[in-house]
Coordinates of C-alpha atoms in Angstrom, one line a residue:
M1 CA 79.6 96.8 102.7
N2 CA 81.7 99.2 104.7
T3 CA 81.9 102.7 103.2
F4 CA 84.2 105.6 104.0
I5 CA 83.0 109.2 103.3
F6 CA 85.7 111.8 103.6
N7 CA 85.4 115.6 104.0
K8 CA 88.9 116.9 104.2
E9 CA 87.9 120.6 104.7
K10 CA 85.9 119.7 107.9
G11 CA 88.5 117.2 109.0
L12 CA 85.9 114.4 109.1
V13 CA 86.2 110.8 108.3
K14 CA 82.9 108.9 108.5
L15 CA 82.7 105.1 108.4
L16 CA 79.3 103.7 107.8
L17 CA 78.9 100.1 108.8
P18 CA 76.5 97.8 110.5
L19 CA 77.1 98.1 114.3
C20 CA 77.0 94.3 114.7
L21 CA 80.2 93.9 112.6
F22 CA 83.6 95.4 113.1
T23 CA 85.9 96.6 110.3
L24 CA 88.4 93.8 109.8
L25 CA 88.2 92.4 106.3
P26 CA 86.7 89.0 105.8
L27 CA 89.4 86.7 104.5
L28 CA 87.0 84.5 102.6
S29 CA 86.2 85.8 99.2
S30 CA 85.8 82.2 98.1
C31 CA 86.7 78.8 99.3
E32 CA 89.7 78.9 97.1
D33 CA 91.1 82.2 98.3
M34 CA 95.0 82.2 98.4
F35 CA 94.7 83.7 101.9
E36 CA 92.1 81.2 103.1
T37 CA 92.5 80.6 106.8
E38 CA 89.4 78.5 107.6
S39 CA 88.6 80.8 110.5
D40 CA 85.5 82.9 111.1
R41 CA 86.8 84.5 114.2
Q42 CA 87.8 87.8 112.6
I43 CA 84.2 88.1 111.4
F44 CA 82.0 86.9 114.2
D45 CA 84.2 86.8 117.3
P46 CA 86.6 89.8 117.2
A47 CA 88.6 88.6 120.3
L48 CA 92.3 88.4 119.9
D49 CA 93.1 86.1 122.9
Q50 CA 94.1 82.9 121.1
K51 CA 97.6 82.2 119.9
T52 CA 96.4 81.3 116.4
D53 CA 94.5 84.6 115.9
S54 CA 97.6 86.5 114.7
M55 CA 97.8 84.5 111.5
F56 CA 94.1 85.0 110.7
Y57 CA 94.3 88.7 111.2
T58 CA 97.6 89.2 109.5
L59 CA 96.4 87.5 106.3
G60 CA 93.3 89.6 106.4
I61 CA 95.5 92.7 106.5
L62 CA 97.5 91.4 103.5
K63 CA 94.3 91.0 101.6
G64 CA 93.7 94.7 102.0
L65 CA 97.1 95.4 100.5
Q66 CA 96.1 93.2 97.5
Q67 CA 93.1 95.4 96.9
A68 CA 95.3 98.5 96.9
A69 CA 98.0 97.1 94.7
D70 CA 96.8 98.4 91.3
Q71 CA 96.2 101.9 92.7
Y72 CA 99.6 102.0 94.3
V73 CA 101.3 101.2 91.0
L74 CA 99.2 103.4 88.7
T75 CA 99.3 106.5 90.8
G76 CA 103.0 106.1 91.3
E77 CA 103.8 105.5 87.6
M78 CA 101.3 107.3 85.5
R79 CA 102.4 110.6 87.1
G80 CA 106.1 109.8 86.7
D81 CA 108.5 110.3 83.9
L82 CA 108.9 106.7 82.7
V83 CA 105.5 105.9 81.1
A84 CA 103.6 107.2 78.1
T85 CA 100.0 106.9 77.1
N86 CA 98.7 105.9 73.7
A87 CA 95.6 105.7 71.6
Y88 CA 94.2 102.8 73.7
T89 CA 94.7 104.4 77.1
E90 CA 91.5 104.7 79.1
A91 CA 90.4 108.1 80.4
D92 CA 91.2 107.5 84.1
L93 CA 94.8 106.7 83.2
L94 CA 95.1 109.7 80.9
D95 CA 93.9 112.0 83.6
L96 CA 96.4 110.6 86.0
A97 CA 99.2 111.1 83.4
D98 CA 98.4 114.8 82.7
F99 CA 97.5 115.7 86.3
S100 CA 93.8 116.4 85.6
A101 CA 92.4 113.6 87.7
D102 CA 89.4 114.6 89.9
V103 CA 87.4 112.8 92.5
T104 CA 85.6 110.7 89.9
N105 CA 88.9 108.9 89.0
K106 CA 88.7 105.3 89.9
Y107 CA 92.3 105.2 91.1
D108 CA 91.7 108.0 93.5
S109 CA 90.5 106.2 96.6
A110 CA 91.9 106.9 100.1
Y111 CA 89.4 104.3 101.3
L112 CA 91.6 101.5 100.1
Y113 CA 94.4 102.5 102.5
Y114 CA 92.2 103.5 105.4
R115 CA 90.6 100.1 105.3
V116 CA 94.0 98.6 105.8
I117 CA 94.8 101.1 108.5
N118 CA 91.6 100.5 110.4
N119 CA 92.3 96.7 110.3
C120 CA 95.8 97.4 111.7
N121 CA 94.4 99.7 114.3
Y122 CA 92.0 97.1 115.6
Y123 CA 94.7 94.4 115.8
I124 CA 97.2 96.7 117.5
A125 CA 94.6 97.9 120.0
H126 CA 93.2 94.5 120.9
R127 CA 96.0 91.9 120.5
D128 CA 97.3 90.3 123.7
T129 CA 101.0 90.6 123.0
T130 CA 101.9 88.8 126.3
L131 CA 100.8 85.3 125.1
L132 CA 103.7 82.9 125.3
T133 CA 104.9 79.7 123.6
G134 CA 107.6 78.6 126.0
S135 CA 109.5 81.8 126.6
R136 CA 108.6 83.3 123.2
K137 CA 106.0 86.0 122.9
V138 CA 104.1 84.4 120.1
A139 CA 102.2 87.5 118.9
I140 CA 105.0 89.9 118.6
P141 CA 106.0 89.3 114.9
E142 CA 102.4 89.9 113.8
Y143 CA 102.0 92.9 116.1
V144 CA 105.1 94.5 114.6
E145 CA 103.8 93.6 111.1
A146 CA 100.6 95.5 111.8
L147 CA 102.7 98.5 112.9
A148 CA 104.7 98.3 109.7
V149 CA 101.7 97.9 107.4
R150 CA 99.9 100.8 109.1
A151 CA 102.9 103.1 108.7
W152 CA 103.4 102.1 105.1
A153 CA 99.7 102.7 104.3
Y154 CA 99.8 106.2 106.0
M155 CA 102.9 107.0 103.9
Q156 CA 101.1 106.2 100.7
L157 CA 98.2 108.4 101.7
A158 CA 100.4 111.4 102.6
K159 CA 102.5 111.0 99.5
T160 CA 99.3 110.9 97.4
Y161 CA 97.2 113.6 99.2
G162 CA 99.5 115.7 101.4
E163 CA 97.9 116.1 104.8
V164 CA 95.5 113.3 105.6
P165 CA 93.1 112.5 108.5
F166 CA 95.0 110.5 111.1
Y167 CA 93.8 108.1 113.8
T168 CA 95.4 105.2 115.6
D169 CA 92.4 103.8 117.5
P170 CA 90.0 101.5 115.5
L171 CA 86.8 103.0 114.2
V172 CA 84.1 100.5 115.2
S173 CA 81.0 102.5 115.6
I174 CA 79.2 105.4 113.9
G175 CA 80.1 107.6 116.9
D176 CA 83.8 106.9 116.4
A177 CA 83.5 107.6 112.7
N178 CA 81.7 110.9 113.2
R179 CA 84.2 112.6 115.5
N180 CA 86.6 115.2 114.2
L181 CA 90.0 113.8 113.4
P182 CA 93.3 115.7 113.1
T183 CA 95.3 115.8 109.9
K184 CA 98.9 115.0 109.5
D185 CA 101.6 115.2 106.8
L186 CA 104.5 112.9 106.4
Q187 CA 106.5 114.5 109.2
G188 CA 103.5 114.3 111.6
I189 CA 102.9 110.7 110.7
C190 CA 106.6 109.8 111.2
D191 CA 106.6 111.6 114.6
E192 CA 103.5 109.7 115.7
L193 CA 104.2 106.2 114.5
S194 CA 108.0 105.8 114.5
P195 CA 108.7 105.7 118.3
E196 CA 106.6 102.5 118.8
M197 CA 108.1 100.9 115.7
M198 CA 111.7 101.7 116.8
K199 CA 111.2 99.6 119.9
Y200 CA 110.9 96.5 117.6
S201 CA 113.7 97.1 115.2
G202 CA 115.2 93.8 114.2
T203 CA 111.9 91.8 114.6
P204 CA 111.7 89.2 111.9
V205 CA 108.5 89.2 109.7
P206 CA 105.9 86.5 110.3
A207 CA 106.4 83.4 108.3
Y208 CA 103.7 80.8 107.6
G209 CA 105.5 78.8 104.9
N210 CA 104.4 78.7 101.3
I211 CA 100.8 79.2 100.1
D212 CA 99.8 77.3 97.0
D213 CA 97.7 79.4 94.7
G214 CA 97.5 76.6 92.2
K215 CA 98.1 77.2 88.4
G216 CA 101.8 76.9 89.0
K217 CA 102.0 79.8 91.5
T218 CA 103.4 79.5 95.0
I219 CA 103.4 82.4 97.4
N220 CA 106.3 82.7 100.0
S221 CA 104.3 84.1 102.9
S222 CA 107.3 85.8 104.6
K223 CA 107.9 87.8 101.4
A224 CA 104.4 89.1 101.5
M225 CA 105.3 90.9 104.7
L226 CA 106.6 94.5 105.2
P227 CA 109.8 94.6 107.4
V228 CA 109.6 97.2 110.1
D229 CA 113.2 98.4 109.6
A230 CA 112.6 99.0 105.9
V231 CA 109.4 101.0 106.6
L232 CA 111.3 103.0 109.3
G233 CA 114.0 103.7 106.8
D234 CA 111.3 105.1 104.4
L235 CA 109.7 107.2 107.1
F236 CA 113.0 108.9 108.0
L237 CA 114.1 109.3 104.3
E238 CA 110.8 110.9 103.4
T239 CA 111.2 113.4 106.3
H240 CA 114.9 114.2 105.5
Q241 CA 116.2 112.5 108.6
Y242 CA 119.0 110.9 106.7
A243 CA 121.1 109.4 109.5
L244 CA 118.1 107.6 110.9
A245 CA 117.1 106.4 107.5
A246 CA 120.6 105.0 106.9
Q247 CA 120.6 103.4 110.3
Y248 CA 117.4 101.4 109.8
Y249 CA 118.1 100.4 106.2
F250 CA 121.5 99.1 107.3
N251 CA 119.9 97.3 110.3
Y252 CA 117.7 95.4 107.9
I253 CA 120.5 94.7 105.5
L254 CA 122.8 93.4 108.2
M255 CA 120.2 91.4 110.0
N256 CA 119.3 89.6 106.8
K257 CA 122.8 89.6 105.3
L258 CA 121.4 91.3 102.3
V259 CA 123.8 91.8 99.4
I260 CA 123.4 92.9 95.8
H261 CA 124.0 89.7 93.8
Q262 CA 125.4 90.0 90.4
A263 CA 122.7 89.6 87.8
Y264 CA 123.8 88.2 84.4
L265 CA 122.6 89.8 81.2
Y266 CA 124.4 89.2 77.9
P267 CA 123.8 91.5 74.9
G268 CA 123.9 88.6 72.4
D269 CA 120.8 87.1 74.0
F270 CA 118.6 90.0 72.8
S271 CA 117.1 90.1 69.3
Q272 CA 117.3 93.9 69.3
I273 CA 121.1 93.7 69.2
D274 CA 122.8 92.5 66.0
R275 CA 125.0 89.7 67.1
E276 CA 127.1 90.0 64.0
T277 CA 128.3 93.4 65.1
L278 CA 129.5 92.3 68.5
P279 CA 133.2 92.0 68.8
K280 CA 134.6 88.5 69.2
D281 CA 136.4 89.3 72.4
I282 CA 133.1 89.9 74.2
E283 CA 132.6 86.1 74.4
L284 CA 135.5 85.9 76.9
Y285 CA 133.5 87.7 79.5
R286 CA 130.4 85.7 78.9
N287 CA 132.4 82.5 79.4
A288 CA 133.6 83.8 82.7
N289 CA 130.0 83.7 84.1
D290 CA 129.9 81.9 87.5
E291 CA 127.3 80.4 89.8
S292 CA 127.1 83.4 92.0
R293 CA 125.1 85.3 89.3
F294 CA 121.5 84.9 88.4
D295 CA 119.5 86.0 85.4
W296 CA 118.0 89.5 86.1
S297 CA 114.7 88.4 84.5
N298 CA 114.2 85.9 87.4
I299 CA 113.5 88.8 89.7
F300 CA 110.0 88.8 88.2
S301 CA 109.4 85.0 87.9
M302 CA 106.1 83.4 88.9
S303 CA 106.9 81.4 92.0
S304 CA 110.6 81.9 92.8
P305 CA 111.3 85.6 92.3
Q306 CA 114.9 86.7 93.0
D307 CA 115.9 89.9 94.8
I308 CA 112.4 90.2 96.5
V309 CA 112.1 91.5 100.0
T310 CA 108.3 92.2 99.9
Y311 CA 105.8 91.8 97.2
I312 CA 102.0 91.8 96.9
P313 CA 101.1 88.5 95.2
L314 CA 97.8 88.6 93.3
A315 CA 95.8 85.5 92.5
S316 CA 96.2 83.4 89.4
N317 CA 92.4 83.8 88.8
K318 CA 89.4 85.5 90.4
F319 CA 88.3 82.3 92.0
R320 CA 91.5 82.1 94.0
G321 CA 91.4 85.7 95.4
E322 CA 92.2 89.2 94.4
V323 CA 93.3 89.8 90.8
T324 CA 95.0 92.7 89.1
E325 CA 94.6 94.7 85.9
L326 CA 98.3 95.6 85.8
P327 CA 99.4 92.9 83.3
R328 CA 96.7 93.9 80.9
Y329 CA 97.4 97.6 81.1
F330 CA 101.0 97.0 80.3
G331 CA 100.2 94.6 77.4
Y332 CA 99.9 91.0 78.8
D333 CA 96.7 89.1 79.1
F334 CA 97.6 87.1 82.2
Y335 CA 94.1 85.8 82.9
N336 CA 93.1 84.6 79.5
T337 CA 92.6 80.8 79.6
N338 CA 91.9 80.5 75.9
V339 CA 95.5 80.8 74.6
T340 CA 97.7 78.3 72.9
S341 CA 101.0 80.2 73.2
T342 CA 102.6 82.9 75.1
N343 CA 102.5 85.2 72.1
D344 CA 98.7 85.0 72.2
R345 CA 98.8 86.8 75.6
Y346 CA 100.5 89.9 74.2
L347 CA 98.1 92.8 73.6
V348 CA 98.4 95.2 70.7
E349 CA 95.8 97.3 72.6
R350 CA 98.0 97.8 75.6
Q351 CA 97.3 101.0 77.5
I352 CA 100.7 102.0 79.0
D353 CA 104.0 102.3 77.1
A354 CA 107.5 103.3 78.1
S355 CA 108.3 107.0 77.7
K356 CA 111.0 108.4 75.5
T357 CA 112.7 109.5 78.8
Y358 CA 113.0 105.9 79.8
T359 CA 114.2 104.6 76.4
Q360 CA 116.7 107.5 76.0
L361 CA 118.1 107.0 79.5
N362 CA 118.7 103.3 78.8
K363 CA 120.3 104.0 75.4
Q364 CA 122.7 106.6 76.9
Q365 CA 124.3 103.9 79.1
L366 CA 127.6 102.2 78.0
W367 CA 128.1 98.5 78.3
Y368 CA 131.5 97.6 79.9
Y369 CA 133.6 94.5 79.5
M370 CA 137.1 93.2 80.1
P371 CA 138.1 91.3 77.0
S372 CA 141.1 89.4 78.3
T373 CA 143.0 88.4 81.4
A374 CA 144.7 91.7 81.4
T375 CA 144.0 93.7 84.6
D376 CA 144.0 97.2 83.2
I377 CA 141.7 97.1 80.1
V378 CA 138.0 97.7 80.2
K379 CA 136.3 98.3 76.9
T380 CA 132.9 100.0 76.2
L381 CA 130.2 99.4 73.7
E382 CA 127.3 101.7 72.9
L383 CA 124.7 99.1 73.6
G384 CA 122.7 100.8 76.3
D385 CA 121.6 99.2 79.6
M386 CA 120.6 95.5 79.1
R387 CA 117.8 95.7 81.7
Q388 CA 115.7 97.6 79.2
Y389 CA 115.4 94.5 77.0
V390 CA 114.1 92.4 79.8
T391 CA 111.8 95.0 81.1
M392 CA 110.4 96.0 77.7
K393 CA 110.2 92.8 75.7
Q394 CA 109.9 93.4 71.9
V395 CA 107.2 91.2 70.4
S396 CA 105.5 90.8 67.0
K397 CA 101.8 90.3 66.6
E398 CA 99.1 91.1 64.1
D399 CA 101.7 92.6 61.7
S400 CA 102.8 95.0 64.5
I401 CA 106.1 95.1 66.4
F402 CA 105.8 96.6 69.8
S403 CA 107.2 96.4 73.3
V404 CA 105.4 94.9 76.3
M405 CA 106.4 95.6 79.9
T406 CA 107.2 92.2 81.6
K407 CA 107.4 92.9 85.3
F408 CA 103.8 92.0 86.0
F409 CA 103.7 88.8 83.9
S410 CA 103.5 86.9 87.2
A411 CA 100.7 89.1 88.7
N412 CA 103.1 90.0 91.6
V413 CA 103.7 93.7 92.6
P414 CA 107.2 94.3 94.1
I415 CA 107.2 96.7 97.1
Y416 CA 110.7 96.2 98.4
R417 CA 113.6 94.5 96.5
T418 CA 117.1 94.2 97.7
A419 CA 117.9 96.8 95.1
T420 CA 115.2 99.1 96.4
I421 CA 116.6 99.2 99.9
Y422 CA 120.2 99.7 98.7
L423 CA 119.2 102.5 96.4
R424 CA 117.3 104.3 99.1
L425 CA 120.3 103.8 101.4
A426 CA 122.5 105.3 98.7
E427 CA 120.0 108.3 98.7
A428 CA 120.4 108.7 102.4
L429 CA 124.2 108.3 102.5
N430 CA 124.6 110.9 99.8
R431 CA 122.5 113.4 101.8
M432 CA 124.7 112.6 104.8
E433 CA 127.6 114.2 102.8
Q434 CA 128.9 110.8 101.8
P435 CA 128.5 110.7 98.0
E436 CA 131.4 108.3 97.6
A437 CA 129.6 105.8 99.8
A438 CA 126.5 106.2 97.7
F439 CA 128.4 105.8 94.5
A440 CA 130.0 102.6 95.8
I441 CA 126.5 101.0 96.0
L442 CA 126.1 101.7 92.3
K443 CA 129.7 100.9 91.1
D444 CA 131.3 98.0 93.1
G445 CA 129.1 97.3 96.0
I446 CA 130.2 98.3 99.5
K447 CA 132.8 95.7 100.3
D448 CA 136.5 95.7 101.4
D449 CA 137.7 92.2 100.7
P450 CA 141.5 92.4 100.4
A451 CA 141.4 89.5 98.0
A452 CA 139.1 91.3 95.6
T453 CA 141.4 93.7 93.8
Y454 CA 138.5 95.4 92.0
N455 CA 136.3 97.1 94.6
Y456 CA 135.9 100.7 95.4
F457 CA 137.4 100.6 98.9
H458 CA 140.5 98.5 98.1
P459 CA 143.6 100.6 98.9
S460 CA 144.8 100.5 95.3
N461 CA 141.6 102.2 94.2
Y462 CA 140.6 104.4 97.1
D463 CA 143.1 107.3 96.7
G464 CA 143.3 107.8 100.5
R465 CA 139.9 109.4 100.9
M466 CA 139.6 108.2 104.5
G467 CA 136.5 110.1 105.5
T468 CA 134.2 107.7 103.7
L469 CA 136.2 104.7 104.7
E470 CA 136.0 105.7 108.3
F471 CA 132.3 106.5 108.0
L472 CA 131.6 103.0 106.6
T473 CA 133.6 101.4 109.3
T474 CA 132.0 103.2 112.3
K475 CA 128.8 105.1 111.4
V476 CA 127.2 102.8 108.9
P477 CA 129.5 99.8 109.6
F478 CA 129.6 97.7 106.4
L479 CA 133.3 97.6 106.7
S480 CA 133.8 97.0 110.4
T481 CA 135.8 94.0 111.5
E482 CA 132.6 92.3 112.7
N483 CA 130.6 92.9 109.5
S484 CA 132.9 93.1 106.5
A485 CA 132.9 89.4 105.7
V486 CA 129.1 89.5 105.3
F487 CA 129.5 91.8 102.3
D488 CA 132.4 90.2 100.4
N489 CA 130.0 89.2 97.6
N490 CA 128.3 92.6 97.3
W491 CA 128.1 93.9 93.7
G492 CA 127.3 97.3 92.2
I493 CA 123.7 97.8 91.1
H494 CA 124.7 99.5 87.8
S495 CA 126.6 96.4 86.7
R496 CA 123.3 94.5 86.5
G497 CA 122.6 96.3 83.2
T498 CA 126.0 97.5 82.1
N499 CA 128.4 94.7 83.2
Y500 CA 131.9 95.6 84.2
T501 CA 131.6 98.8 86.3
Q502 CA 134.0 97.8 89.1
G503 CA 137.5 98.8 89.7
A504 CA 139.9 101.7 88.8
F505 CA 140.1 100.8 85.1
S506 CA 136.4 100.9 84.3
P507 CA 135.3 104.1 82.7
Y508 CA 132.3 104.1 85.1
Q509 CA 133.7 106.7 87.6
M510 CA 132.0 109.1 90.0
D511 CA 133.9 112.2 89.0
S512 CA 133.2 112.0 85.3
L513 CA 129.5 111.3 85.9
V514 CA 129.2 114.2 88.3
T515 CA 130.8 116.5 85.8
V516 CA 128.2 115.5 83.2
K517 CA 125.3 116.1 85.6
L518 CA 126.7 119.5 86.6
N519 CA 126.9 120.5 83.0
E520 CA 123.2 119.4 82.6
F521 CA 122.2 121.7 85.5
K522 CA 124.0 124.6 83.9
T523 CA 122.3 124.1 80.6
A524 CA 118.8 123.4 82.0
F525 CA 118.6 125.9 84.8
G526 CA 121.1 128.6 84.0
I527 CA 123.1 127.9 87.1
T528 CA 126.9 127.7 87.5
P529 CA 127.9 125.0 90.0
T530 CA 131.2 125.6 91.7
G531 CA 132.1 122.0 92.0
N532 CA 132.0 121.9 95.8
L533 CA 130.6 119.1 98.0
N534 CA 127.0 120.4 97.9
D535 CA 127.2 120.4 94.1
T536 CA 128.5 116.9 94.1
I537 CA 125.7 115.7 96.4
N538 CA 123.0 117.3 94.2
A539 CA 124.6 115.7 91.1
M540 CA 124.9 112.3 92.8
E541 CA 121.3 112.4 93.8
D542 CA 120.4 112.7 90.1
I543 CA 122.7 109.8 89.3
I544 CA 120.9 107.7 91.9
C545 CA 117.5 108.9 90.5
D546 CA 118.6 107.6 87.1
E547 CA 119.6 104.3 88.6
M548 CA 116.2 103.9 90.2
A549 CA 114.7 104.4 86.8
L550 CA 116.9 101.8 85.2
E551 CA 116.5 99.2 87.9
L552 CA 113.0 99.8 89.4
A553 CA 111.0 101.2 86.5
F554 CA 107.2 100.7 86.4
E555 CA 107.1 99.1 89.9
G556 CA 105.1 101.9 91.5
N557 CA 107.8 104.0 93.0
R558 CA 108.6 106.6 90.4
F559 CA 106.4 109.7 91.2
G560 CA 107.1 109.2 94.9
D561 CA 110.9 109.0 94.2
L562 CA 110.7 112.2 92.2
T563 CA 108.7 114.2 94.7
R564 CA 110.9 113.0 97.6
M565 CA 114.1 114.1 95.9
A566 CA 112.5 117.4 94.8
L567 CA 111.8 118.0 98.5
H568 CA 115.3 117.1 99.4
K569 CA 116.5 119.7 97.0
N570 CA 114.1 122.3 98.3
E571 CA 115.2 121.5 101.8
A572 CA 118.9 121.8 101.0
G573 CA 118.3 125.2 99.4
L574 CA 121.1 124.8 96.9
Y575 CA 120.3 126.8 93.7
G576 CA 117.3 128.3 95.5
A577 CA 114.6 127.2 97.8
D578 CA 112.4 126.1 94.9
F579 CA 115.1 124.3 92.9
G580 CA 113.6 120.9 93.6
S581 CA 110.1 122.0 92.4
R582 CA 111.6 123.4 89.2
W583 CA 113.6 120.2 88.7
L584 CA 110.5 118.1 89.1
A585 CA 108.5 120.2 86.7
R586 CA 111.2 120.0 84.1
K587 CA 111.4 116.2 84.3
L588 CA 107.6 116.0 83.7
A589 CA 107.3 118.8 81.2
Y590 CA 107.0 116.3 78.3
K591 CA 103.7 115.2 79.7
N592 CA 102.1 118.6 79.2
P593 CA 100.6 118.5 82.7
K594 CA 97.5 120.6 83.2
K595 CA 98.8 121.9 86.4
D596 CA 101.9 124.0 87.4
L597 CA 104.1 121.4 89.0
T598 CA 106.4 124.0 90.5
D599 CA 103.6 124.5 93.0
K600 CA 103.7 121.6 95.5
K601 CA 100.0 121.6 96.1
N602 CA 99.6 120.3 92.5
W603 CA 101.5 117.2 93.2
Y604 CA 98.6 115.7 95.1
L605 CA 95.4 114.1 94.0
P606 CA 92.0 115.5 95.2
F607 CA 91.2 113.8 98.5
K608 CA 88.4 111.2 98.1

């Protein structure tokens, strides 16, 4: 078995392996592996001179991502503000949650990512990218995928550990492994890797059709791939290069005609809401449901997940490939074959619960609806955000009533969703001094269809604020003549959980939300915002942060989202050079962390 030994102080990375083998992962964990390729070339003949080699190697790289999936989610969520531990939580998860994890923690393993990186390095170094099928360079999509996966893995390392050993040539011998390696942080990684990736912006991901995992689960191979433009957007967002981040997120959105589809959630469908208390005129909105909407819960379905750009699919059982502990940790016994009903799969002894921060944030949201054909009435109900009831399903078992997190019921781990990319684009646009453009992504969706009276940029709603309209026509051109028709059916993300957010008559408005956030800053930090553009940007960033919690909770992003925004705030210097660090520490204060989180070095796990 290949083993990495790290010594960060000496800058060493050692890879111990038999010299007769190279480091690409065997694809064959069993004859039933979901990533079975029926090829031994990647094990015994590490040449990359055949046209079919790309598929074999790419699937091997994806197997490495499967093996890192649990760690990715748990290090991202246990240290964030959306989860809580309980009496059943195991020690390693408790230590992650209170920032006391040491090198013995089983979820602290840089090796999982370096194994993926070394596989990518080997492919990138040795693949013949000139091979042709007709006039098409057949190896380019897989080559670009290796670039994207390598960059994504390095980002996870840097976000987890700070500065990390960095190399781009494959380690295939003891001599290679023993040499001193430089260390790089996120900025250094971006500087090193982004130029080659930028050459291939717009390259579609590889597609091998569907992979049948059996047991009712089918894998869409193209959705198991990481798009190079989305990863570039992340690299630039993490390093505060907001214009470049927006450029590459938009490139991906436009190339794939990606829009936020309306996701239908109706309060009367949830047992936690007393149907008898709902006003009768709410039914009028439900009856207006149309075919362009989908049920938000379908985002996390077994074989046809909606809204997914990239996911890591885990096997339906251990004989079919890599499996995951995530469903069990969050309260669902996915792999139990001795059950007679779905209710039998719910686990009283779940190890991870939703935090009060998550539940309170959801309860604070208003639900909006238009009760009649009138065009100037939008009513509100204090029902909270409907997404909470799909995400945290209330169940009854063994005389207990508790909530189970549903997003991993299918044993799939989302990496990018349409909503993920749009929310990160909103984050970038806001920091480009375009908070109105960012808010449009939450409220109406960026669109300018003259026939759609209720959208943010319709002349009757826009109030003549031409700076943003010009920006979205020329700089990030959603609304250009060439592109605007693509986005006619774009909806606001916040409407997914709260319904009728669009238009001038909805109470969901930027100015009022910003005012609330500025008052929170005054109370929490003793500062007095002046209400200028920089204050608005900082407040809008918090509004986006809340929306990420409502839409993307428990998917593995949260701690990384918080630290990235904290660094944005530190970089901007508004309210002091350490404001972001203080903001982060306050968000996580309920966890009673054992380290001072105003000190950036305490954000990172010990390097192992």
